[in-house]
GROMACS .gro file of C-alpha atoms in nm:
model
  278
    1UNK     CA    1   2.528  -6.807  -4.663
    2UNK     CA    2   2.910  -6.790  -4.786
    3UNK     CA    3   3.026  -6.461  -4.844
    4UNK     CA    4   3.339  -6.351  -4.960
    5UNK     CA    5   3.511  -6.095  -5.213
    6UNK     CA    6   3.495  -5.679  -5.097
    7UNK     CA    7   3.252  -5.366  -5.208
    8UNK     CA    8   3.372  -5.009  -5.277
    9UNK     CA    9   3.096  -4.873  -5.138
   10UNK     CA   10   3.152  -4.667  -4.882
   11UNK     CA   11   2.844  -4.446  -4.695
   12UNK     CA   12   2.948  -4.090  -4.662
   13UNK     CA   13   2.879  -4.114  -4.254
   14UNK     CA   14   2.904  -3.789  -4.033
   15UNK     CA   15   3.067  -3.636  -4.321
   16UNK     CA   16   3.215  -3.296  -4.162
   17UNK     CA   17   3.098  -3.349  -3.839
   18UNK     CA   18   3.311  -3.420  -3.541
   19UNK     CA   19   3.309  -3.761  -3.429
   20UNK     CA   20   3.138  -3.886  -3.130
   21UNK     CA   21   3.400  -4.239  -3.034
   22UNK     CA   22   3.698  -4.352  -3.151
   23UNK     CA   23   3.680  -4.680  -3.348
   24UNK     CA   24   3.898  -4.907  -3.104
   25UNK     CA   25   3.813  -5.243  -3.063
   26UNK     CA   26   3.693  -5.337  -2.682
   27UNK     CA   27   3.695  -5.691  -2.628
   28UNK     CA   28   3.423  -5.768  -2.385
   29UNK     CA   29   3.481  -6.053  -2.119
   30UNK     CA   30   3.295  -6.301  -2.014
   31UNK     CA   31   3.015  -6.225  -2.239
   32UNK     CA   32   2.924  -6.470  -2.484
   33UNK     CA   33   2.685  -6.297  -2.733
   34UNK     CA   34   2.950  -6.100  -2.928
   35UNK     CA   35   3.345  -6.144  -2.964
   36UNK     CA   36   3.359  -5.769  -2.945
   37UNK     CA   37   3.208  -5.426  -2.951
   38UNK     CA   38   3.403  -5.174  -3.162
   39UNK     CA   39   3.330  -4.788  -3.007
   40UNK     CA   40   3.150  -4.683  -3.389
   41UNK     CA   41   2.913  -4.405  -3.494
   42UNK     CA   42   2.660  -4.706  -3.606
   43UNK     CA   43   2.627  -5.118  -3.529
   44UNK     CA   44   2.488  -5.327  -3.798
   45UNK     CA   45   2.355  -5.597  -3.565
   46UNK     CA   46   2.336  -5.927  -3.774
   47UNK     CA   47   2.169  -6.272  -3.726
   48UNK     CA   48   2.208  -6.540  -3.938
   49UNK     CA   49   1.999  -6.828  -4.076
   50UNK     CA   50   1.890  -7.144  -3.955
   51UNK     CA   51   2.184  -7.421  -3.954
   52UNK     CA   52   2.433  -7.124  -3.983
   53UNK     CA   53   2.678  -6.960  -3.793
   54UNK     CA   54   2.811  -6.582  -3.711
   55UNK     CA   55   3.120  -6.660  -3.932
   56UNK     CA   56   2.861  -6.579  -4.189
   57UNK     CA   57   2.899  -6.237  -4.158
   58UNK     CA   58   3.250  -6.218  -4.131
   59UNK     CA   59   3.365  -6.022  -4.457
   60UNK     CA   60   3.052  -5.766  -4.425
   61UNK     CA   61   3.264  -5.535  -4.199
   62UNK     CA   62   3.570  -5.427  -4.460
   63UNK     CA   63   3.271  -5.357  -4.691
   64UNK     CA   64   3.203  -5.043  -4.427
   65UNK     CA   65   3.402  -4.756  -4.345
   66UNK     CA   66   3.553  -4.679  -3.994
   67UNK     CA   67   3.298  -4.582  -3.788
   68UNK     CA   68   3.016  -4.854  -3.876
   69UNK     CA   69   3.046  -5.186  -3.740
   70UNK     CA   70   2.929  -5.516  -3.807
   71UNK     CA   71   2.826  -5.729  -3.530
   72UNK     CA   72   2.735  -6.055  -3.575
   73UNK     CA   73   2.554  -6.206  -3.265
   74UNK     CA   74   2.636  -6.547  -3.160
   75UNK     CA   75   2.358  -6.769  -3.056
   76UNK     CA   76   2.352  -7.064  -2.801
   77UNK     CA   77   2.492  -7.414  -2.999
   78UNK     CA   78   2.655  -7.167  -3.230
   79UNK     CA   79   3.045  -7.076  -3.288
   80UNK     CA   80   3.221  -7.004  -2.899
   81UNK     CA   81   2.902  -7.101  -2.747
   82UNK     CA   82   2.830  -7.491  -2.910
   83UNK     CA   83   2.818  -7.618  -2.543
   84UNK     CA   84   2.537  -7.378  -2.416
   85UNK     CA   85   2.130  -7.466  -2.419
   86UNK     CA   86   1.918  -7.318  -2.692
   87UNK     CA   87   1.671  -7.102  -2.563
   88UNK     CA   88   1.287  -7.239  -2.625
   89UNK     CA   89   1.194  -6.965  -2.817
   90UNK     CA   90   1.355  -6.627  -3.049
   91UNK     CA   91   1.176  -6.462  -2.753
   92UNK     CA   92   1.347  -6.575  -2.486
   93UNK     CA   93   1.718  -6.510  -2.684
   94UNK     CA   94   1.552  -6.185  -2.827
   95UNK     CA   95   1.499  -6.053  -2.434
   96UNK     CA   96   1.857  -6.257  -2.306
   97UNK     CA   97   2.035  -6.106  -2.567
   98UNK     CA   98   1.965  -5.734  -2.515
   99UNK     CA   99   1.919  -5.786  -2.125
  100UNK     CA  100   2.315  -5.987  -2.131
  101UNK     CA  101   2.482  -5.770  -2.371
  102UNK     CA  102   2.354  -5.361  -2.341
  103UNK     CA  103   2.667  -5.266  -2.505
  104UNK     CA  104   2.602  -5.366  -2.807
  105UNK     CA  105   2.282  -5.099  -2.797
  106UNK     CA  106   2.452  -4.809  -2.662
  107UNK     CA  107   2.498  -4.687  -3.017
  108UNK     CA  108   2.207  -4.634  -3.281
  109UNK     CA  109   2.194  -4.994  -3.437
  110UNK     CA  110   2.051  -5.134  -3.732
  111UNK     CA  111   1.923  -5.462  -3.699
  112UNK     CA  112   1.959  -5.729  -4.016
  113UNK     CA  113   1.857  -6.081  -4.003
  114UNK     CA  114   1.862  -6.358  -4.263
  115UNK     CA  115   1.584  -6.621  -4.284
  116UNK     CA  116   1.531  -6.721  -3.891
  117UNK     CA  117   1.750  -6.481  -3.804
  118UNK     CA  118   1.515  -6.203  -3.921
  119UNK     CA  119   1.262  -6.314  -3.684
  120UNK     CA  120   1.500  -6.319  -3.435
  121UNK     CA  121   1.631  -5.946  -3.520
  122UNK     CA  122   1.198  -5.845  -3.541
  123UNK     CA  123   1.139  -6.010  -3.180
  124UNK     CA  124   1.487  -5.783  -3.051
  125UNK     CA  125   1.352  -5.480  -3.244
  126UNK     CA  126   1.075  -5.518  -3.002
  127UNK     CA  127   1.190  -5.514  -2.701
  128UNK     CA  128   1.455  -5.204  -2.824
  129UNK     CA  129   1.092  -5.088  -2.872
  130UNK     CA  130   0.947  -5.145  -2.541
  131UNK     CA  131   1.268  -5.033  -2.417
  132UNK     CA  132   1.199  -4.646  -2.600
  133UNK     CA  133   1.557  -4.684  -2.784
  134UNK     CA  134   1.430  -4.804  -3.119
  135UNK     CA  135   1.627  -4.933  -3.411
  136UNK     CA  136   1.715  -4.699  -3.684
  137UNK     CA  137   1.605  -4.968  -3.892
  138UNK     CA  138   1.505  -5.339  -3.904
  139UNK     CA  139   1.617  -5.521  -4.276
  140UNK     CA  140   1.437  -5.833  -4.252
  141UNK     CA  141   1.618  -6.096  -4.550
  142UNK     CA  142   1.465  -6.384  -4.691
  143UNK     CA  143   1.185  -6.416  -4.445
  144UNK     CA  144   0.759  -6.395  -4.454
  145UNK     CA  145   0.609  -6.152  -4.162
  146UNK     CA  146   0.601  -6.326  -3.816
  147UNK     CA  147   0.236  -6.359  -3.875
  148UNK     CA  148   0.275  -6.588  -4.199
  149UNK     CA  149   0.375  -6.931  -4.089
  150UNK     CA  150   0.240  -7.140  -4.358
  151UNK     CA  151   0.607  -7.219  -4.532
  152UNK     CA  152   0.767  -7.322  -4.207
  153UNK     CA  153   0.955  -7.677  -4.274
  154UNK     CA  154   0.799  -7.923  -4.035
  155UNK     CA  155   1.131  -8.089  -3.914
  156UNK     CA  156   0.995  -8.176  -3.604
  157UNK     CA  157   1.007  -8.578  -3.537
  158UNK     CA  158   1.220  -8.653  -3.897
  159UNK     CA  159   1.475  -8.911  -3.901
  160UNK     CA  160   1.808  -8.794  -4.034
  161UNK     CA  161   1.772  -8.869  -4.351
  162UNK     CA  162   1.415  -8.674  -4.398
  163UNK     CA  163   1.538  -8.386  -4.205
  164UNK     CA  164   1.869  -8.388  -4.461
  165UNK     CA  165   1.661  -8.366  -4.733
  166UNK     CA  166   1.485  -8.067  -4.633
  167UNK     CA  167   1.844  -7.949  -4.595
  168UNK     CA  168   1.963  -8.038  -4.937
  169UNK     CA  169   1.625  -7.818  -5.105
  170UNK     CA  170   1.740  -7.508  -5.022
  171UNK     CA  171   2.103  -7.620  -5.161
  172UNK     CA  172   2.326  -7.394  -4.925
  173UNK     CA  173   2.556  -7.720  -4.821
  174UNK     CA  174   2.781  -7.909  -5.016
  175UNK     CA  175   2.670  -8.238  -5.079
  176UNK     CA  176   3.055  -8.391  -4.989
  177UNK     CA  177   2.956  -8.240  -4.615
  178UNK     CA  178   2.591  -8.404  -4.550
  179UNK     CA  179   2.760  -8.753  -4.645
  180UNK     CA  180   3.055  -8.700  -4.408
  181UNK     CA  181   2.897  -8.860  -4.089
  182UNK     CA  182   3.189  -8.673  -3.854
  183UNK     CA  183   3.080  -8.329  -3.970
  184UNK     CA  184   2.666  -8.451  -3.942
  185UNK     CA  185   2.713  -8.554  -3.582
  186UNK     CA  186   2.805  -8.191  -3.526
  187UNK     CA  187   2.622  -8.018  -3.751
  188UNK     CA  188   2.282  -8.208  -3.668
  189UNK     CA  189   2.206  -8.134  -3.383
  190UNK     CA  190   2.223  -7.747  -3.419
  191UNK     CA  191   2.016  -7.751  -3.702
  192UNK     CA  192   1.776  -7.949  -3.586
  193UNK     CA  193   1.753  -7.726  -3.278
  194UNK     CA  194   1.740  -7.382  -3.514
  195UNK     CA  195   1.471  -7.535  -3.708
  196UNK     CA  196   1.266  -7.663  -3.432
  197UNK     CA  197   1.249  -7.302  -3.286
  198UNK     CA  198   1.174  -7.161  -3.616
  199UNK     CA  199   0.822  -7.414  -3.626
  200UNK     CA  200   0.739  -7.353  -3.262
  201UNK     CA  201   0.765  -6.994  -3.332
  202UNK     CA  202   0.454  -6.803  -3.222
  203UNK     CA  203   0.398  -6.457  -3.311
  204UNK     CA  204   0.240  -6.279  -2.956
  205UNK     CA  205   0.070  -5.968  -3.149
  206UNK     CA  206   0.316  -5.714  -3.056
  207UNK     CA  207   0.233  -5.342  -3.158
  208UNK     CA  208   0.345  -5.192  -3.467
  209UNK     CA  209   0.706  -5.083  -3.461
  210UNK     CA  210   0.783  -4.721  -3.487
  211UNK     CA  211   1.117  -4.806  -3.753
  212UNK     CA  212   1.110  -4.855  -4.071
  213UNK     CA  213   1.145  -5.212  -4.209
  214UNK     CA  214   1.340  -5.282  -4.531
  215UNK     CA  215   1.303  -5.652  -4.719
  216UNK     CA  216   1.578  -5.793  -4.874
  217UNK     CA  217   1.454  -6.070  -5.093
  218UNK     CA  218   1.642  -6.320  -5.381
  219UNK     CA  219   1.362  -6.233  -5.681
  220UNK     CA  220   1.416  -6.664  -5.757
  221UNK     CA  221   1.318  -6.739  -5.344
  222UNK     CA  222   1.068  -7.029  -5.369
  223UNK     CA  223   1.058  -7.069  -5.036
  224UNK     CA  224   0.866  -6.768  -4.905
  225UNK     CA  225   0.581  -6.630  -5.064
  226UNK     CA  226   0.593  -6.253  -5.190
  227UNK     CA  227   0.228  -6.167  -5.035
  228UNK     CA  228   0.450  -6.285  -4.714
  229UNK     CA  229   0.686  -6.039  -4.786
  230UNK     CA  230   0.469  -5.778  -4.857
  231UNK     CA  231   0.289  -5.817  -4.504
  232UNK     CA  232   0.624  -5.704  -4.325
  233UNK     CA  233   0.388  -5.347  -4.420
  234UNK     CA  234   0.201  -5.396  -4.118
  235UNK     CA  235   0.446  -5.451  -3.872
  236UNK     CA  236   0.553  -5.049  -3.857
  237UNK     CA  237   0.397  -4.733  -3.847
  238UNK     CA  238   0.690  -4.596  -4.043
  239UNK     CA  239   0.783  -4.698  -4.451
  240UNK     CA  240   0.801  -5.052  -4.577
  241UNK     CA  241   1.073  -5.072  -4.817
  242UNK     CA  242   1.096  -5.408  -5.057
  243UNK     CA  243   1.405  -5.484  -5.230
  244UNK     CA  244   1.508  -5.737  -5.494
  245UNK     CA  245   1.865  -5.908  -5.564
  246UNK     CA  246   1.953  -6.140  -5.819
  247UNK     CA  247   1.927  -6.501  -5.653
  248UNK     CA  248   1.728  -6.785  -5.434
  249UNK     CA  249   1.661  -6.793  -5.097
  250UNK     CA  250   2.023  -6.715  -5.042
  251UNK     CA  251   2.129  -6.456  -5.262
  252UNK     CA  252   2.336  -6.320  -5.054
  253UNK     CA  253   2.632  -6.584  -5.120
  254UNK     CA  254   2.590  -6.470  -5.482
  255UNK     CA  255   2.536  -6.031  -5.411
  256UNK     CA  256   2.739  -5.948  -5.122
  257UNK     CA  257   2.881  -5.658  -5.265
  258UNK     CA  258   2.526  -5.537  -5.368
  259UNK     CA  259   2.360  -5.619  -4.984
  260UNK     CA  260   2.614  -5.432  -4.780
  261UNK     CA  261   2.623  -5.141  -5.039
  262UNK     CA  262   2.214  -5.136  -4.987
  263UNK     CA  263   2.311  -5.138  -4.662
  264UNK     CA  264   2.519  -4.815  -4.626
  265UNK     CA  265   2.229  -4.638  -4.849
  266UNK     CA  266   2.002  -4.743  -4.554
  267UNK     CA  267   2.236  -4.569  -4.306
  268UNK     CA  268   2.300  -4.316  -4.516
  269UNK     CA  269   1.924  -4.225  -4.534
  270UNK     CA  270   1.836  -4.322  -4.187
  271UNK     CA  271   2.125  -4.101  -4.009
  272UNK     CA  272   2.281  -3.861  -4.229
  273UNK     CA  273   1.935  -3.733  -4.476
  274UNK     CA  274   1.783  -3.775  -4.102
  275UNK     CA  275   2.037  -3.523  -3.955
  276UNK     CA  276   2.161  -3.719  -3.653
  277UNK     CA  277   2.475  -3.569  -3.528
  278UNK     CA  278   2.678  -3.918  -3.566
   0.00000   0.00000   0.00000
């Protein structure tokens, strides 16, 4: 996903209420899963797809006023961390993640994920879960329910050239860059390793969550199945929520205005109609 350009929207958060932090950025040492953790009302904690990296998310937070931030995790091979081991599973990062960084959770959070990186935000929701601090709310982008694993690439064993060509179908990289061998002998290997985890991904039967779940979905997405999407229903005891942007399997490149101003209606519905004292 590319995104770029700025919303007005702006979610009328703790509107008349006194706030509970100041918004000052603490840089957080030593720990590799976020660059920072600003002290906000509300963290939008964001994973990105397969093959992609946390700079992804990097215009989302002027889209939100003071008081909400965006947090885009970084995952092993990705951004600061391209020396560290993946993980063998969105398990395993799911439980180092919120065991390494419980910062990033001492605020209500919602939790967004595009593509793999819903999966990854489902298995975290989880353990927040387990855990009793729940997400407000789990938006789950371009991505069947962990239970539907039928449209999973098989990348598994491909030679270069087979793997780039599953690459090139979902059209998200230029063409100049999967010809430019310098940029594929650094780019390969962490999507290969994203992908792999995304077909070795088992679902363990978890219980129903007790959030709701909201789908975010490109309405020209051949890539998932809608009766996938649909199925996302049975993964919380609380409202499913389907929604539909102009696009493919990465709409958001094309509706980032339109995703982060869904975004602040979710907060603004989840928190403020919910009467939390932000």
């Amino acid at each position: 996903m590319q995104l770029s350009s700025r919303a007005d929207y702006a979610p009328p958060l703790a509107r008349g209420r006194a706030r509970r932090a100041s918004t000052a950025s603490l840089p957080l040492r030593n720990n590799p899963w976020v660059t920072k953790i600003e002290a906000a009302d509300l963290r939008i904690v964001c994973f990105h797809a397969a093959g992609f990296q946390p700079a992804t998310f990097s215009s989302w937070q002027r889209r939100f006023p003071a008081g909400v931030q965006v947090a885009p995790v970084v995952l092993p091979m990705h951004g600061s961390r391209i020396g560290d081991e993946m993980p063998a599973s969105f398990q395993r990062i799911a439980a180092d993640l919120v065991r390494g960084c419980p910062l990033l959770f001492d605020r209500p959070v919602v939790l967004f994920g595009h593509s793999m990186g819903a999966i990854i935000a489902y298995e975290v929701a989880c353990i927040l879960e387990r855990n009793g601090t729940p997400p407000r709310a789990l938006v789950v982008s371009g991505a069947q329910s962990p239970d539907r694993r039928e449209v999973v690439d098989h990348t598994i064993g491909l030679e270069d050239e087979q793997f780039l060509d599953v690459l090139r179908a979902y059209g998200s990289i230029d063409e100049e860059l999967l010809s430019n061998r310098d940029f594929l002998s650094y780019y390969l290997p962490i999507a290969r390793a994203d992908f792999e985890l995304c077909e070795r991904y088992v679902w363990n039967g978890a219980p129903r969550l007790s959030c709701p779940i909201y789908t975010f979905n490109g309405v020209e997405d051949t890539h998932i199945h809608a009766d996938g999407v649909e199925q996302w229903s049975c993964f919380t005891c609380n409202e499913c929520t389907h929604c539909l942007f102009p696009g493919g399997h990465f709409y958001c490149d094309e509706n980032p205005d339109r995703v982060c101003a869904r975004l602040g209606e979710i907060i603004h519905v989840e928190l403020v109609e919910g009467n939390d004292v932000l």
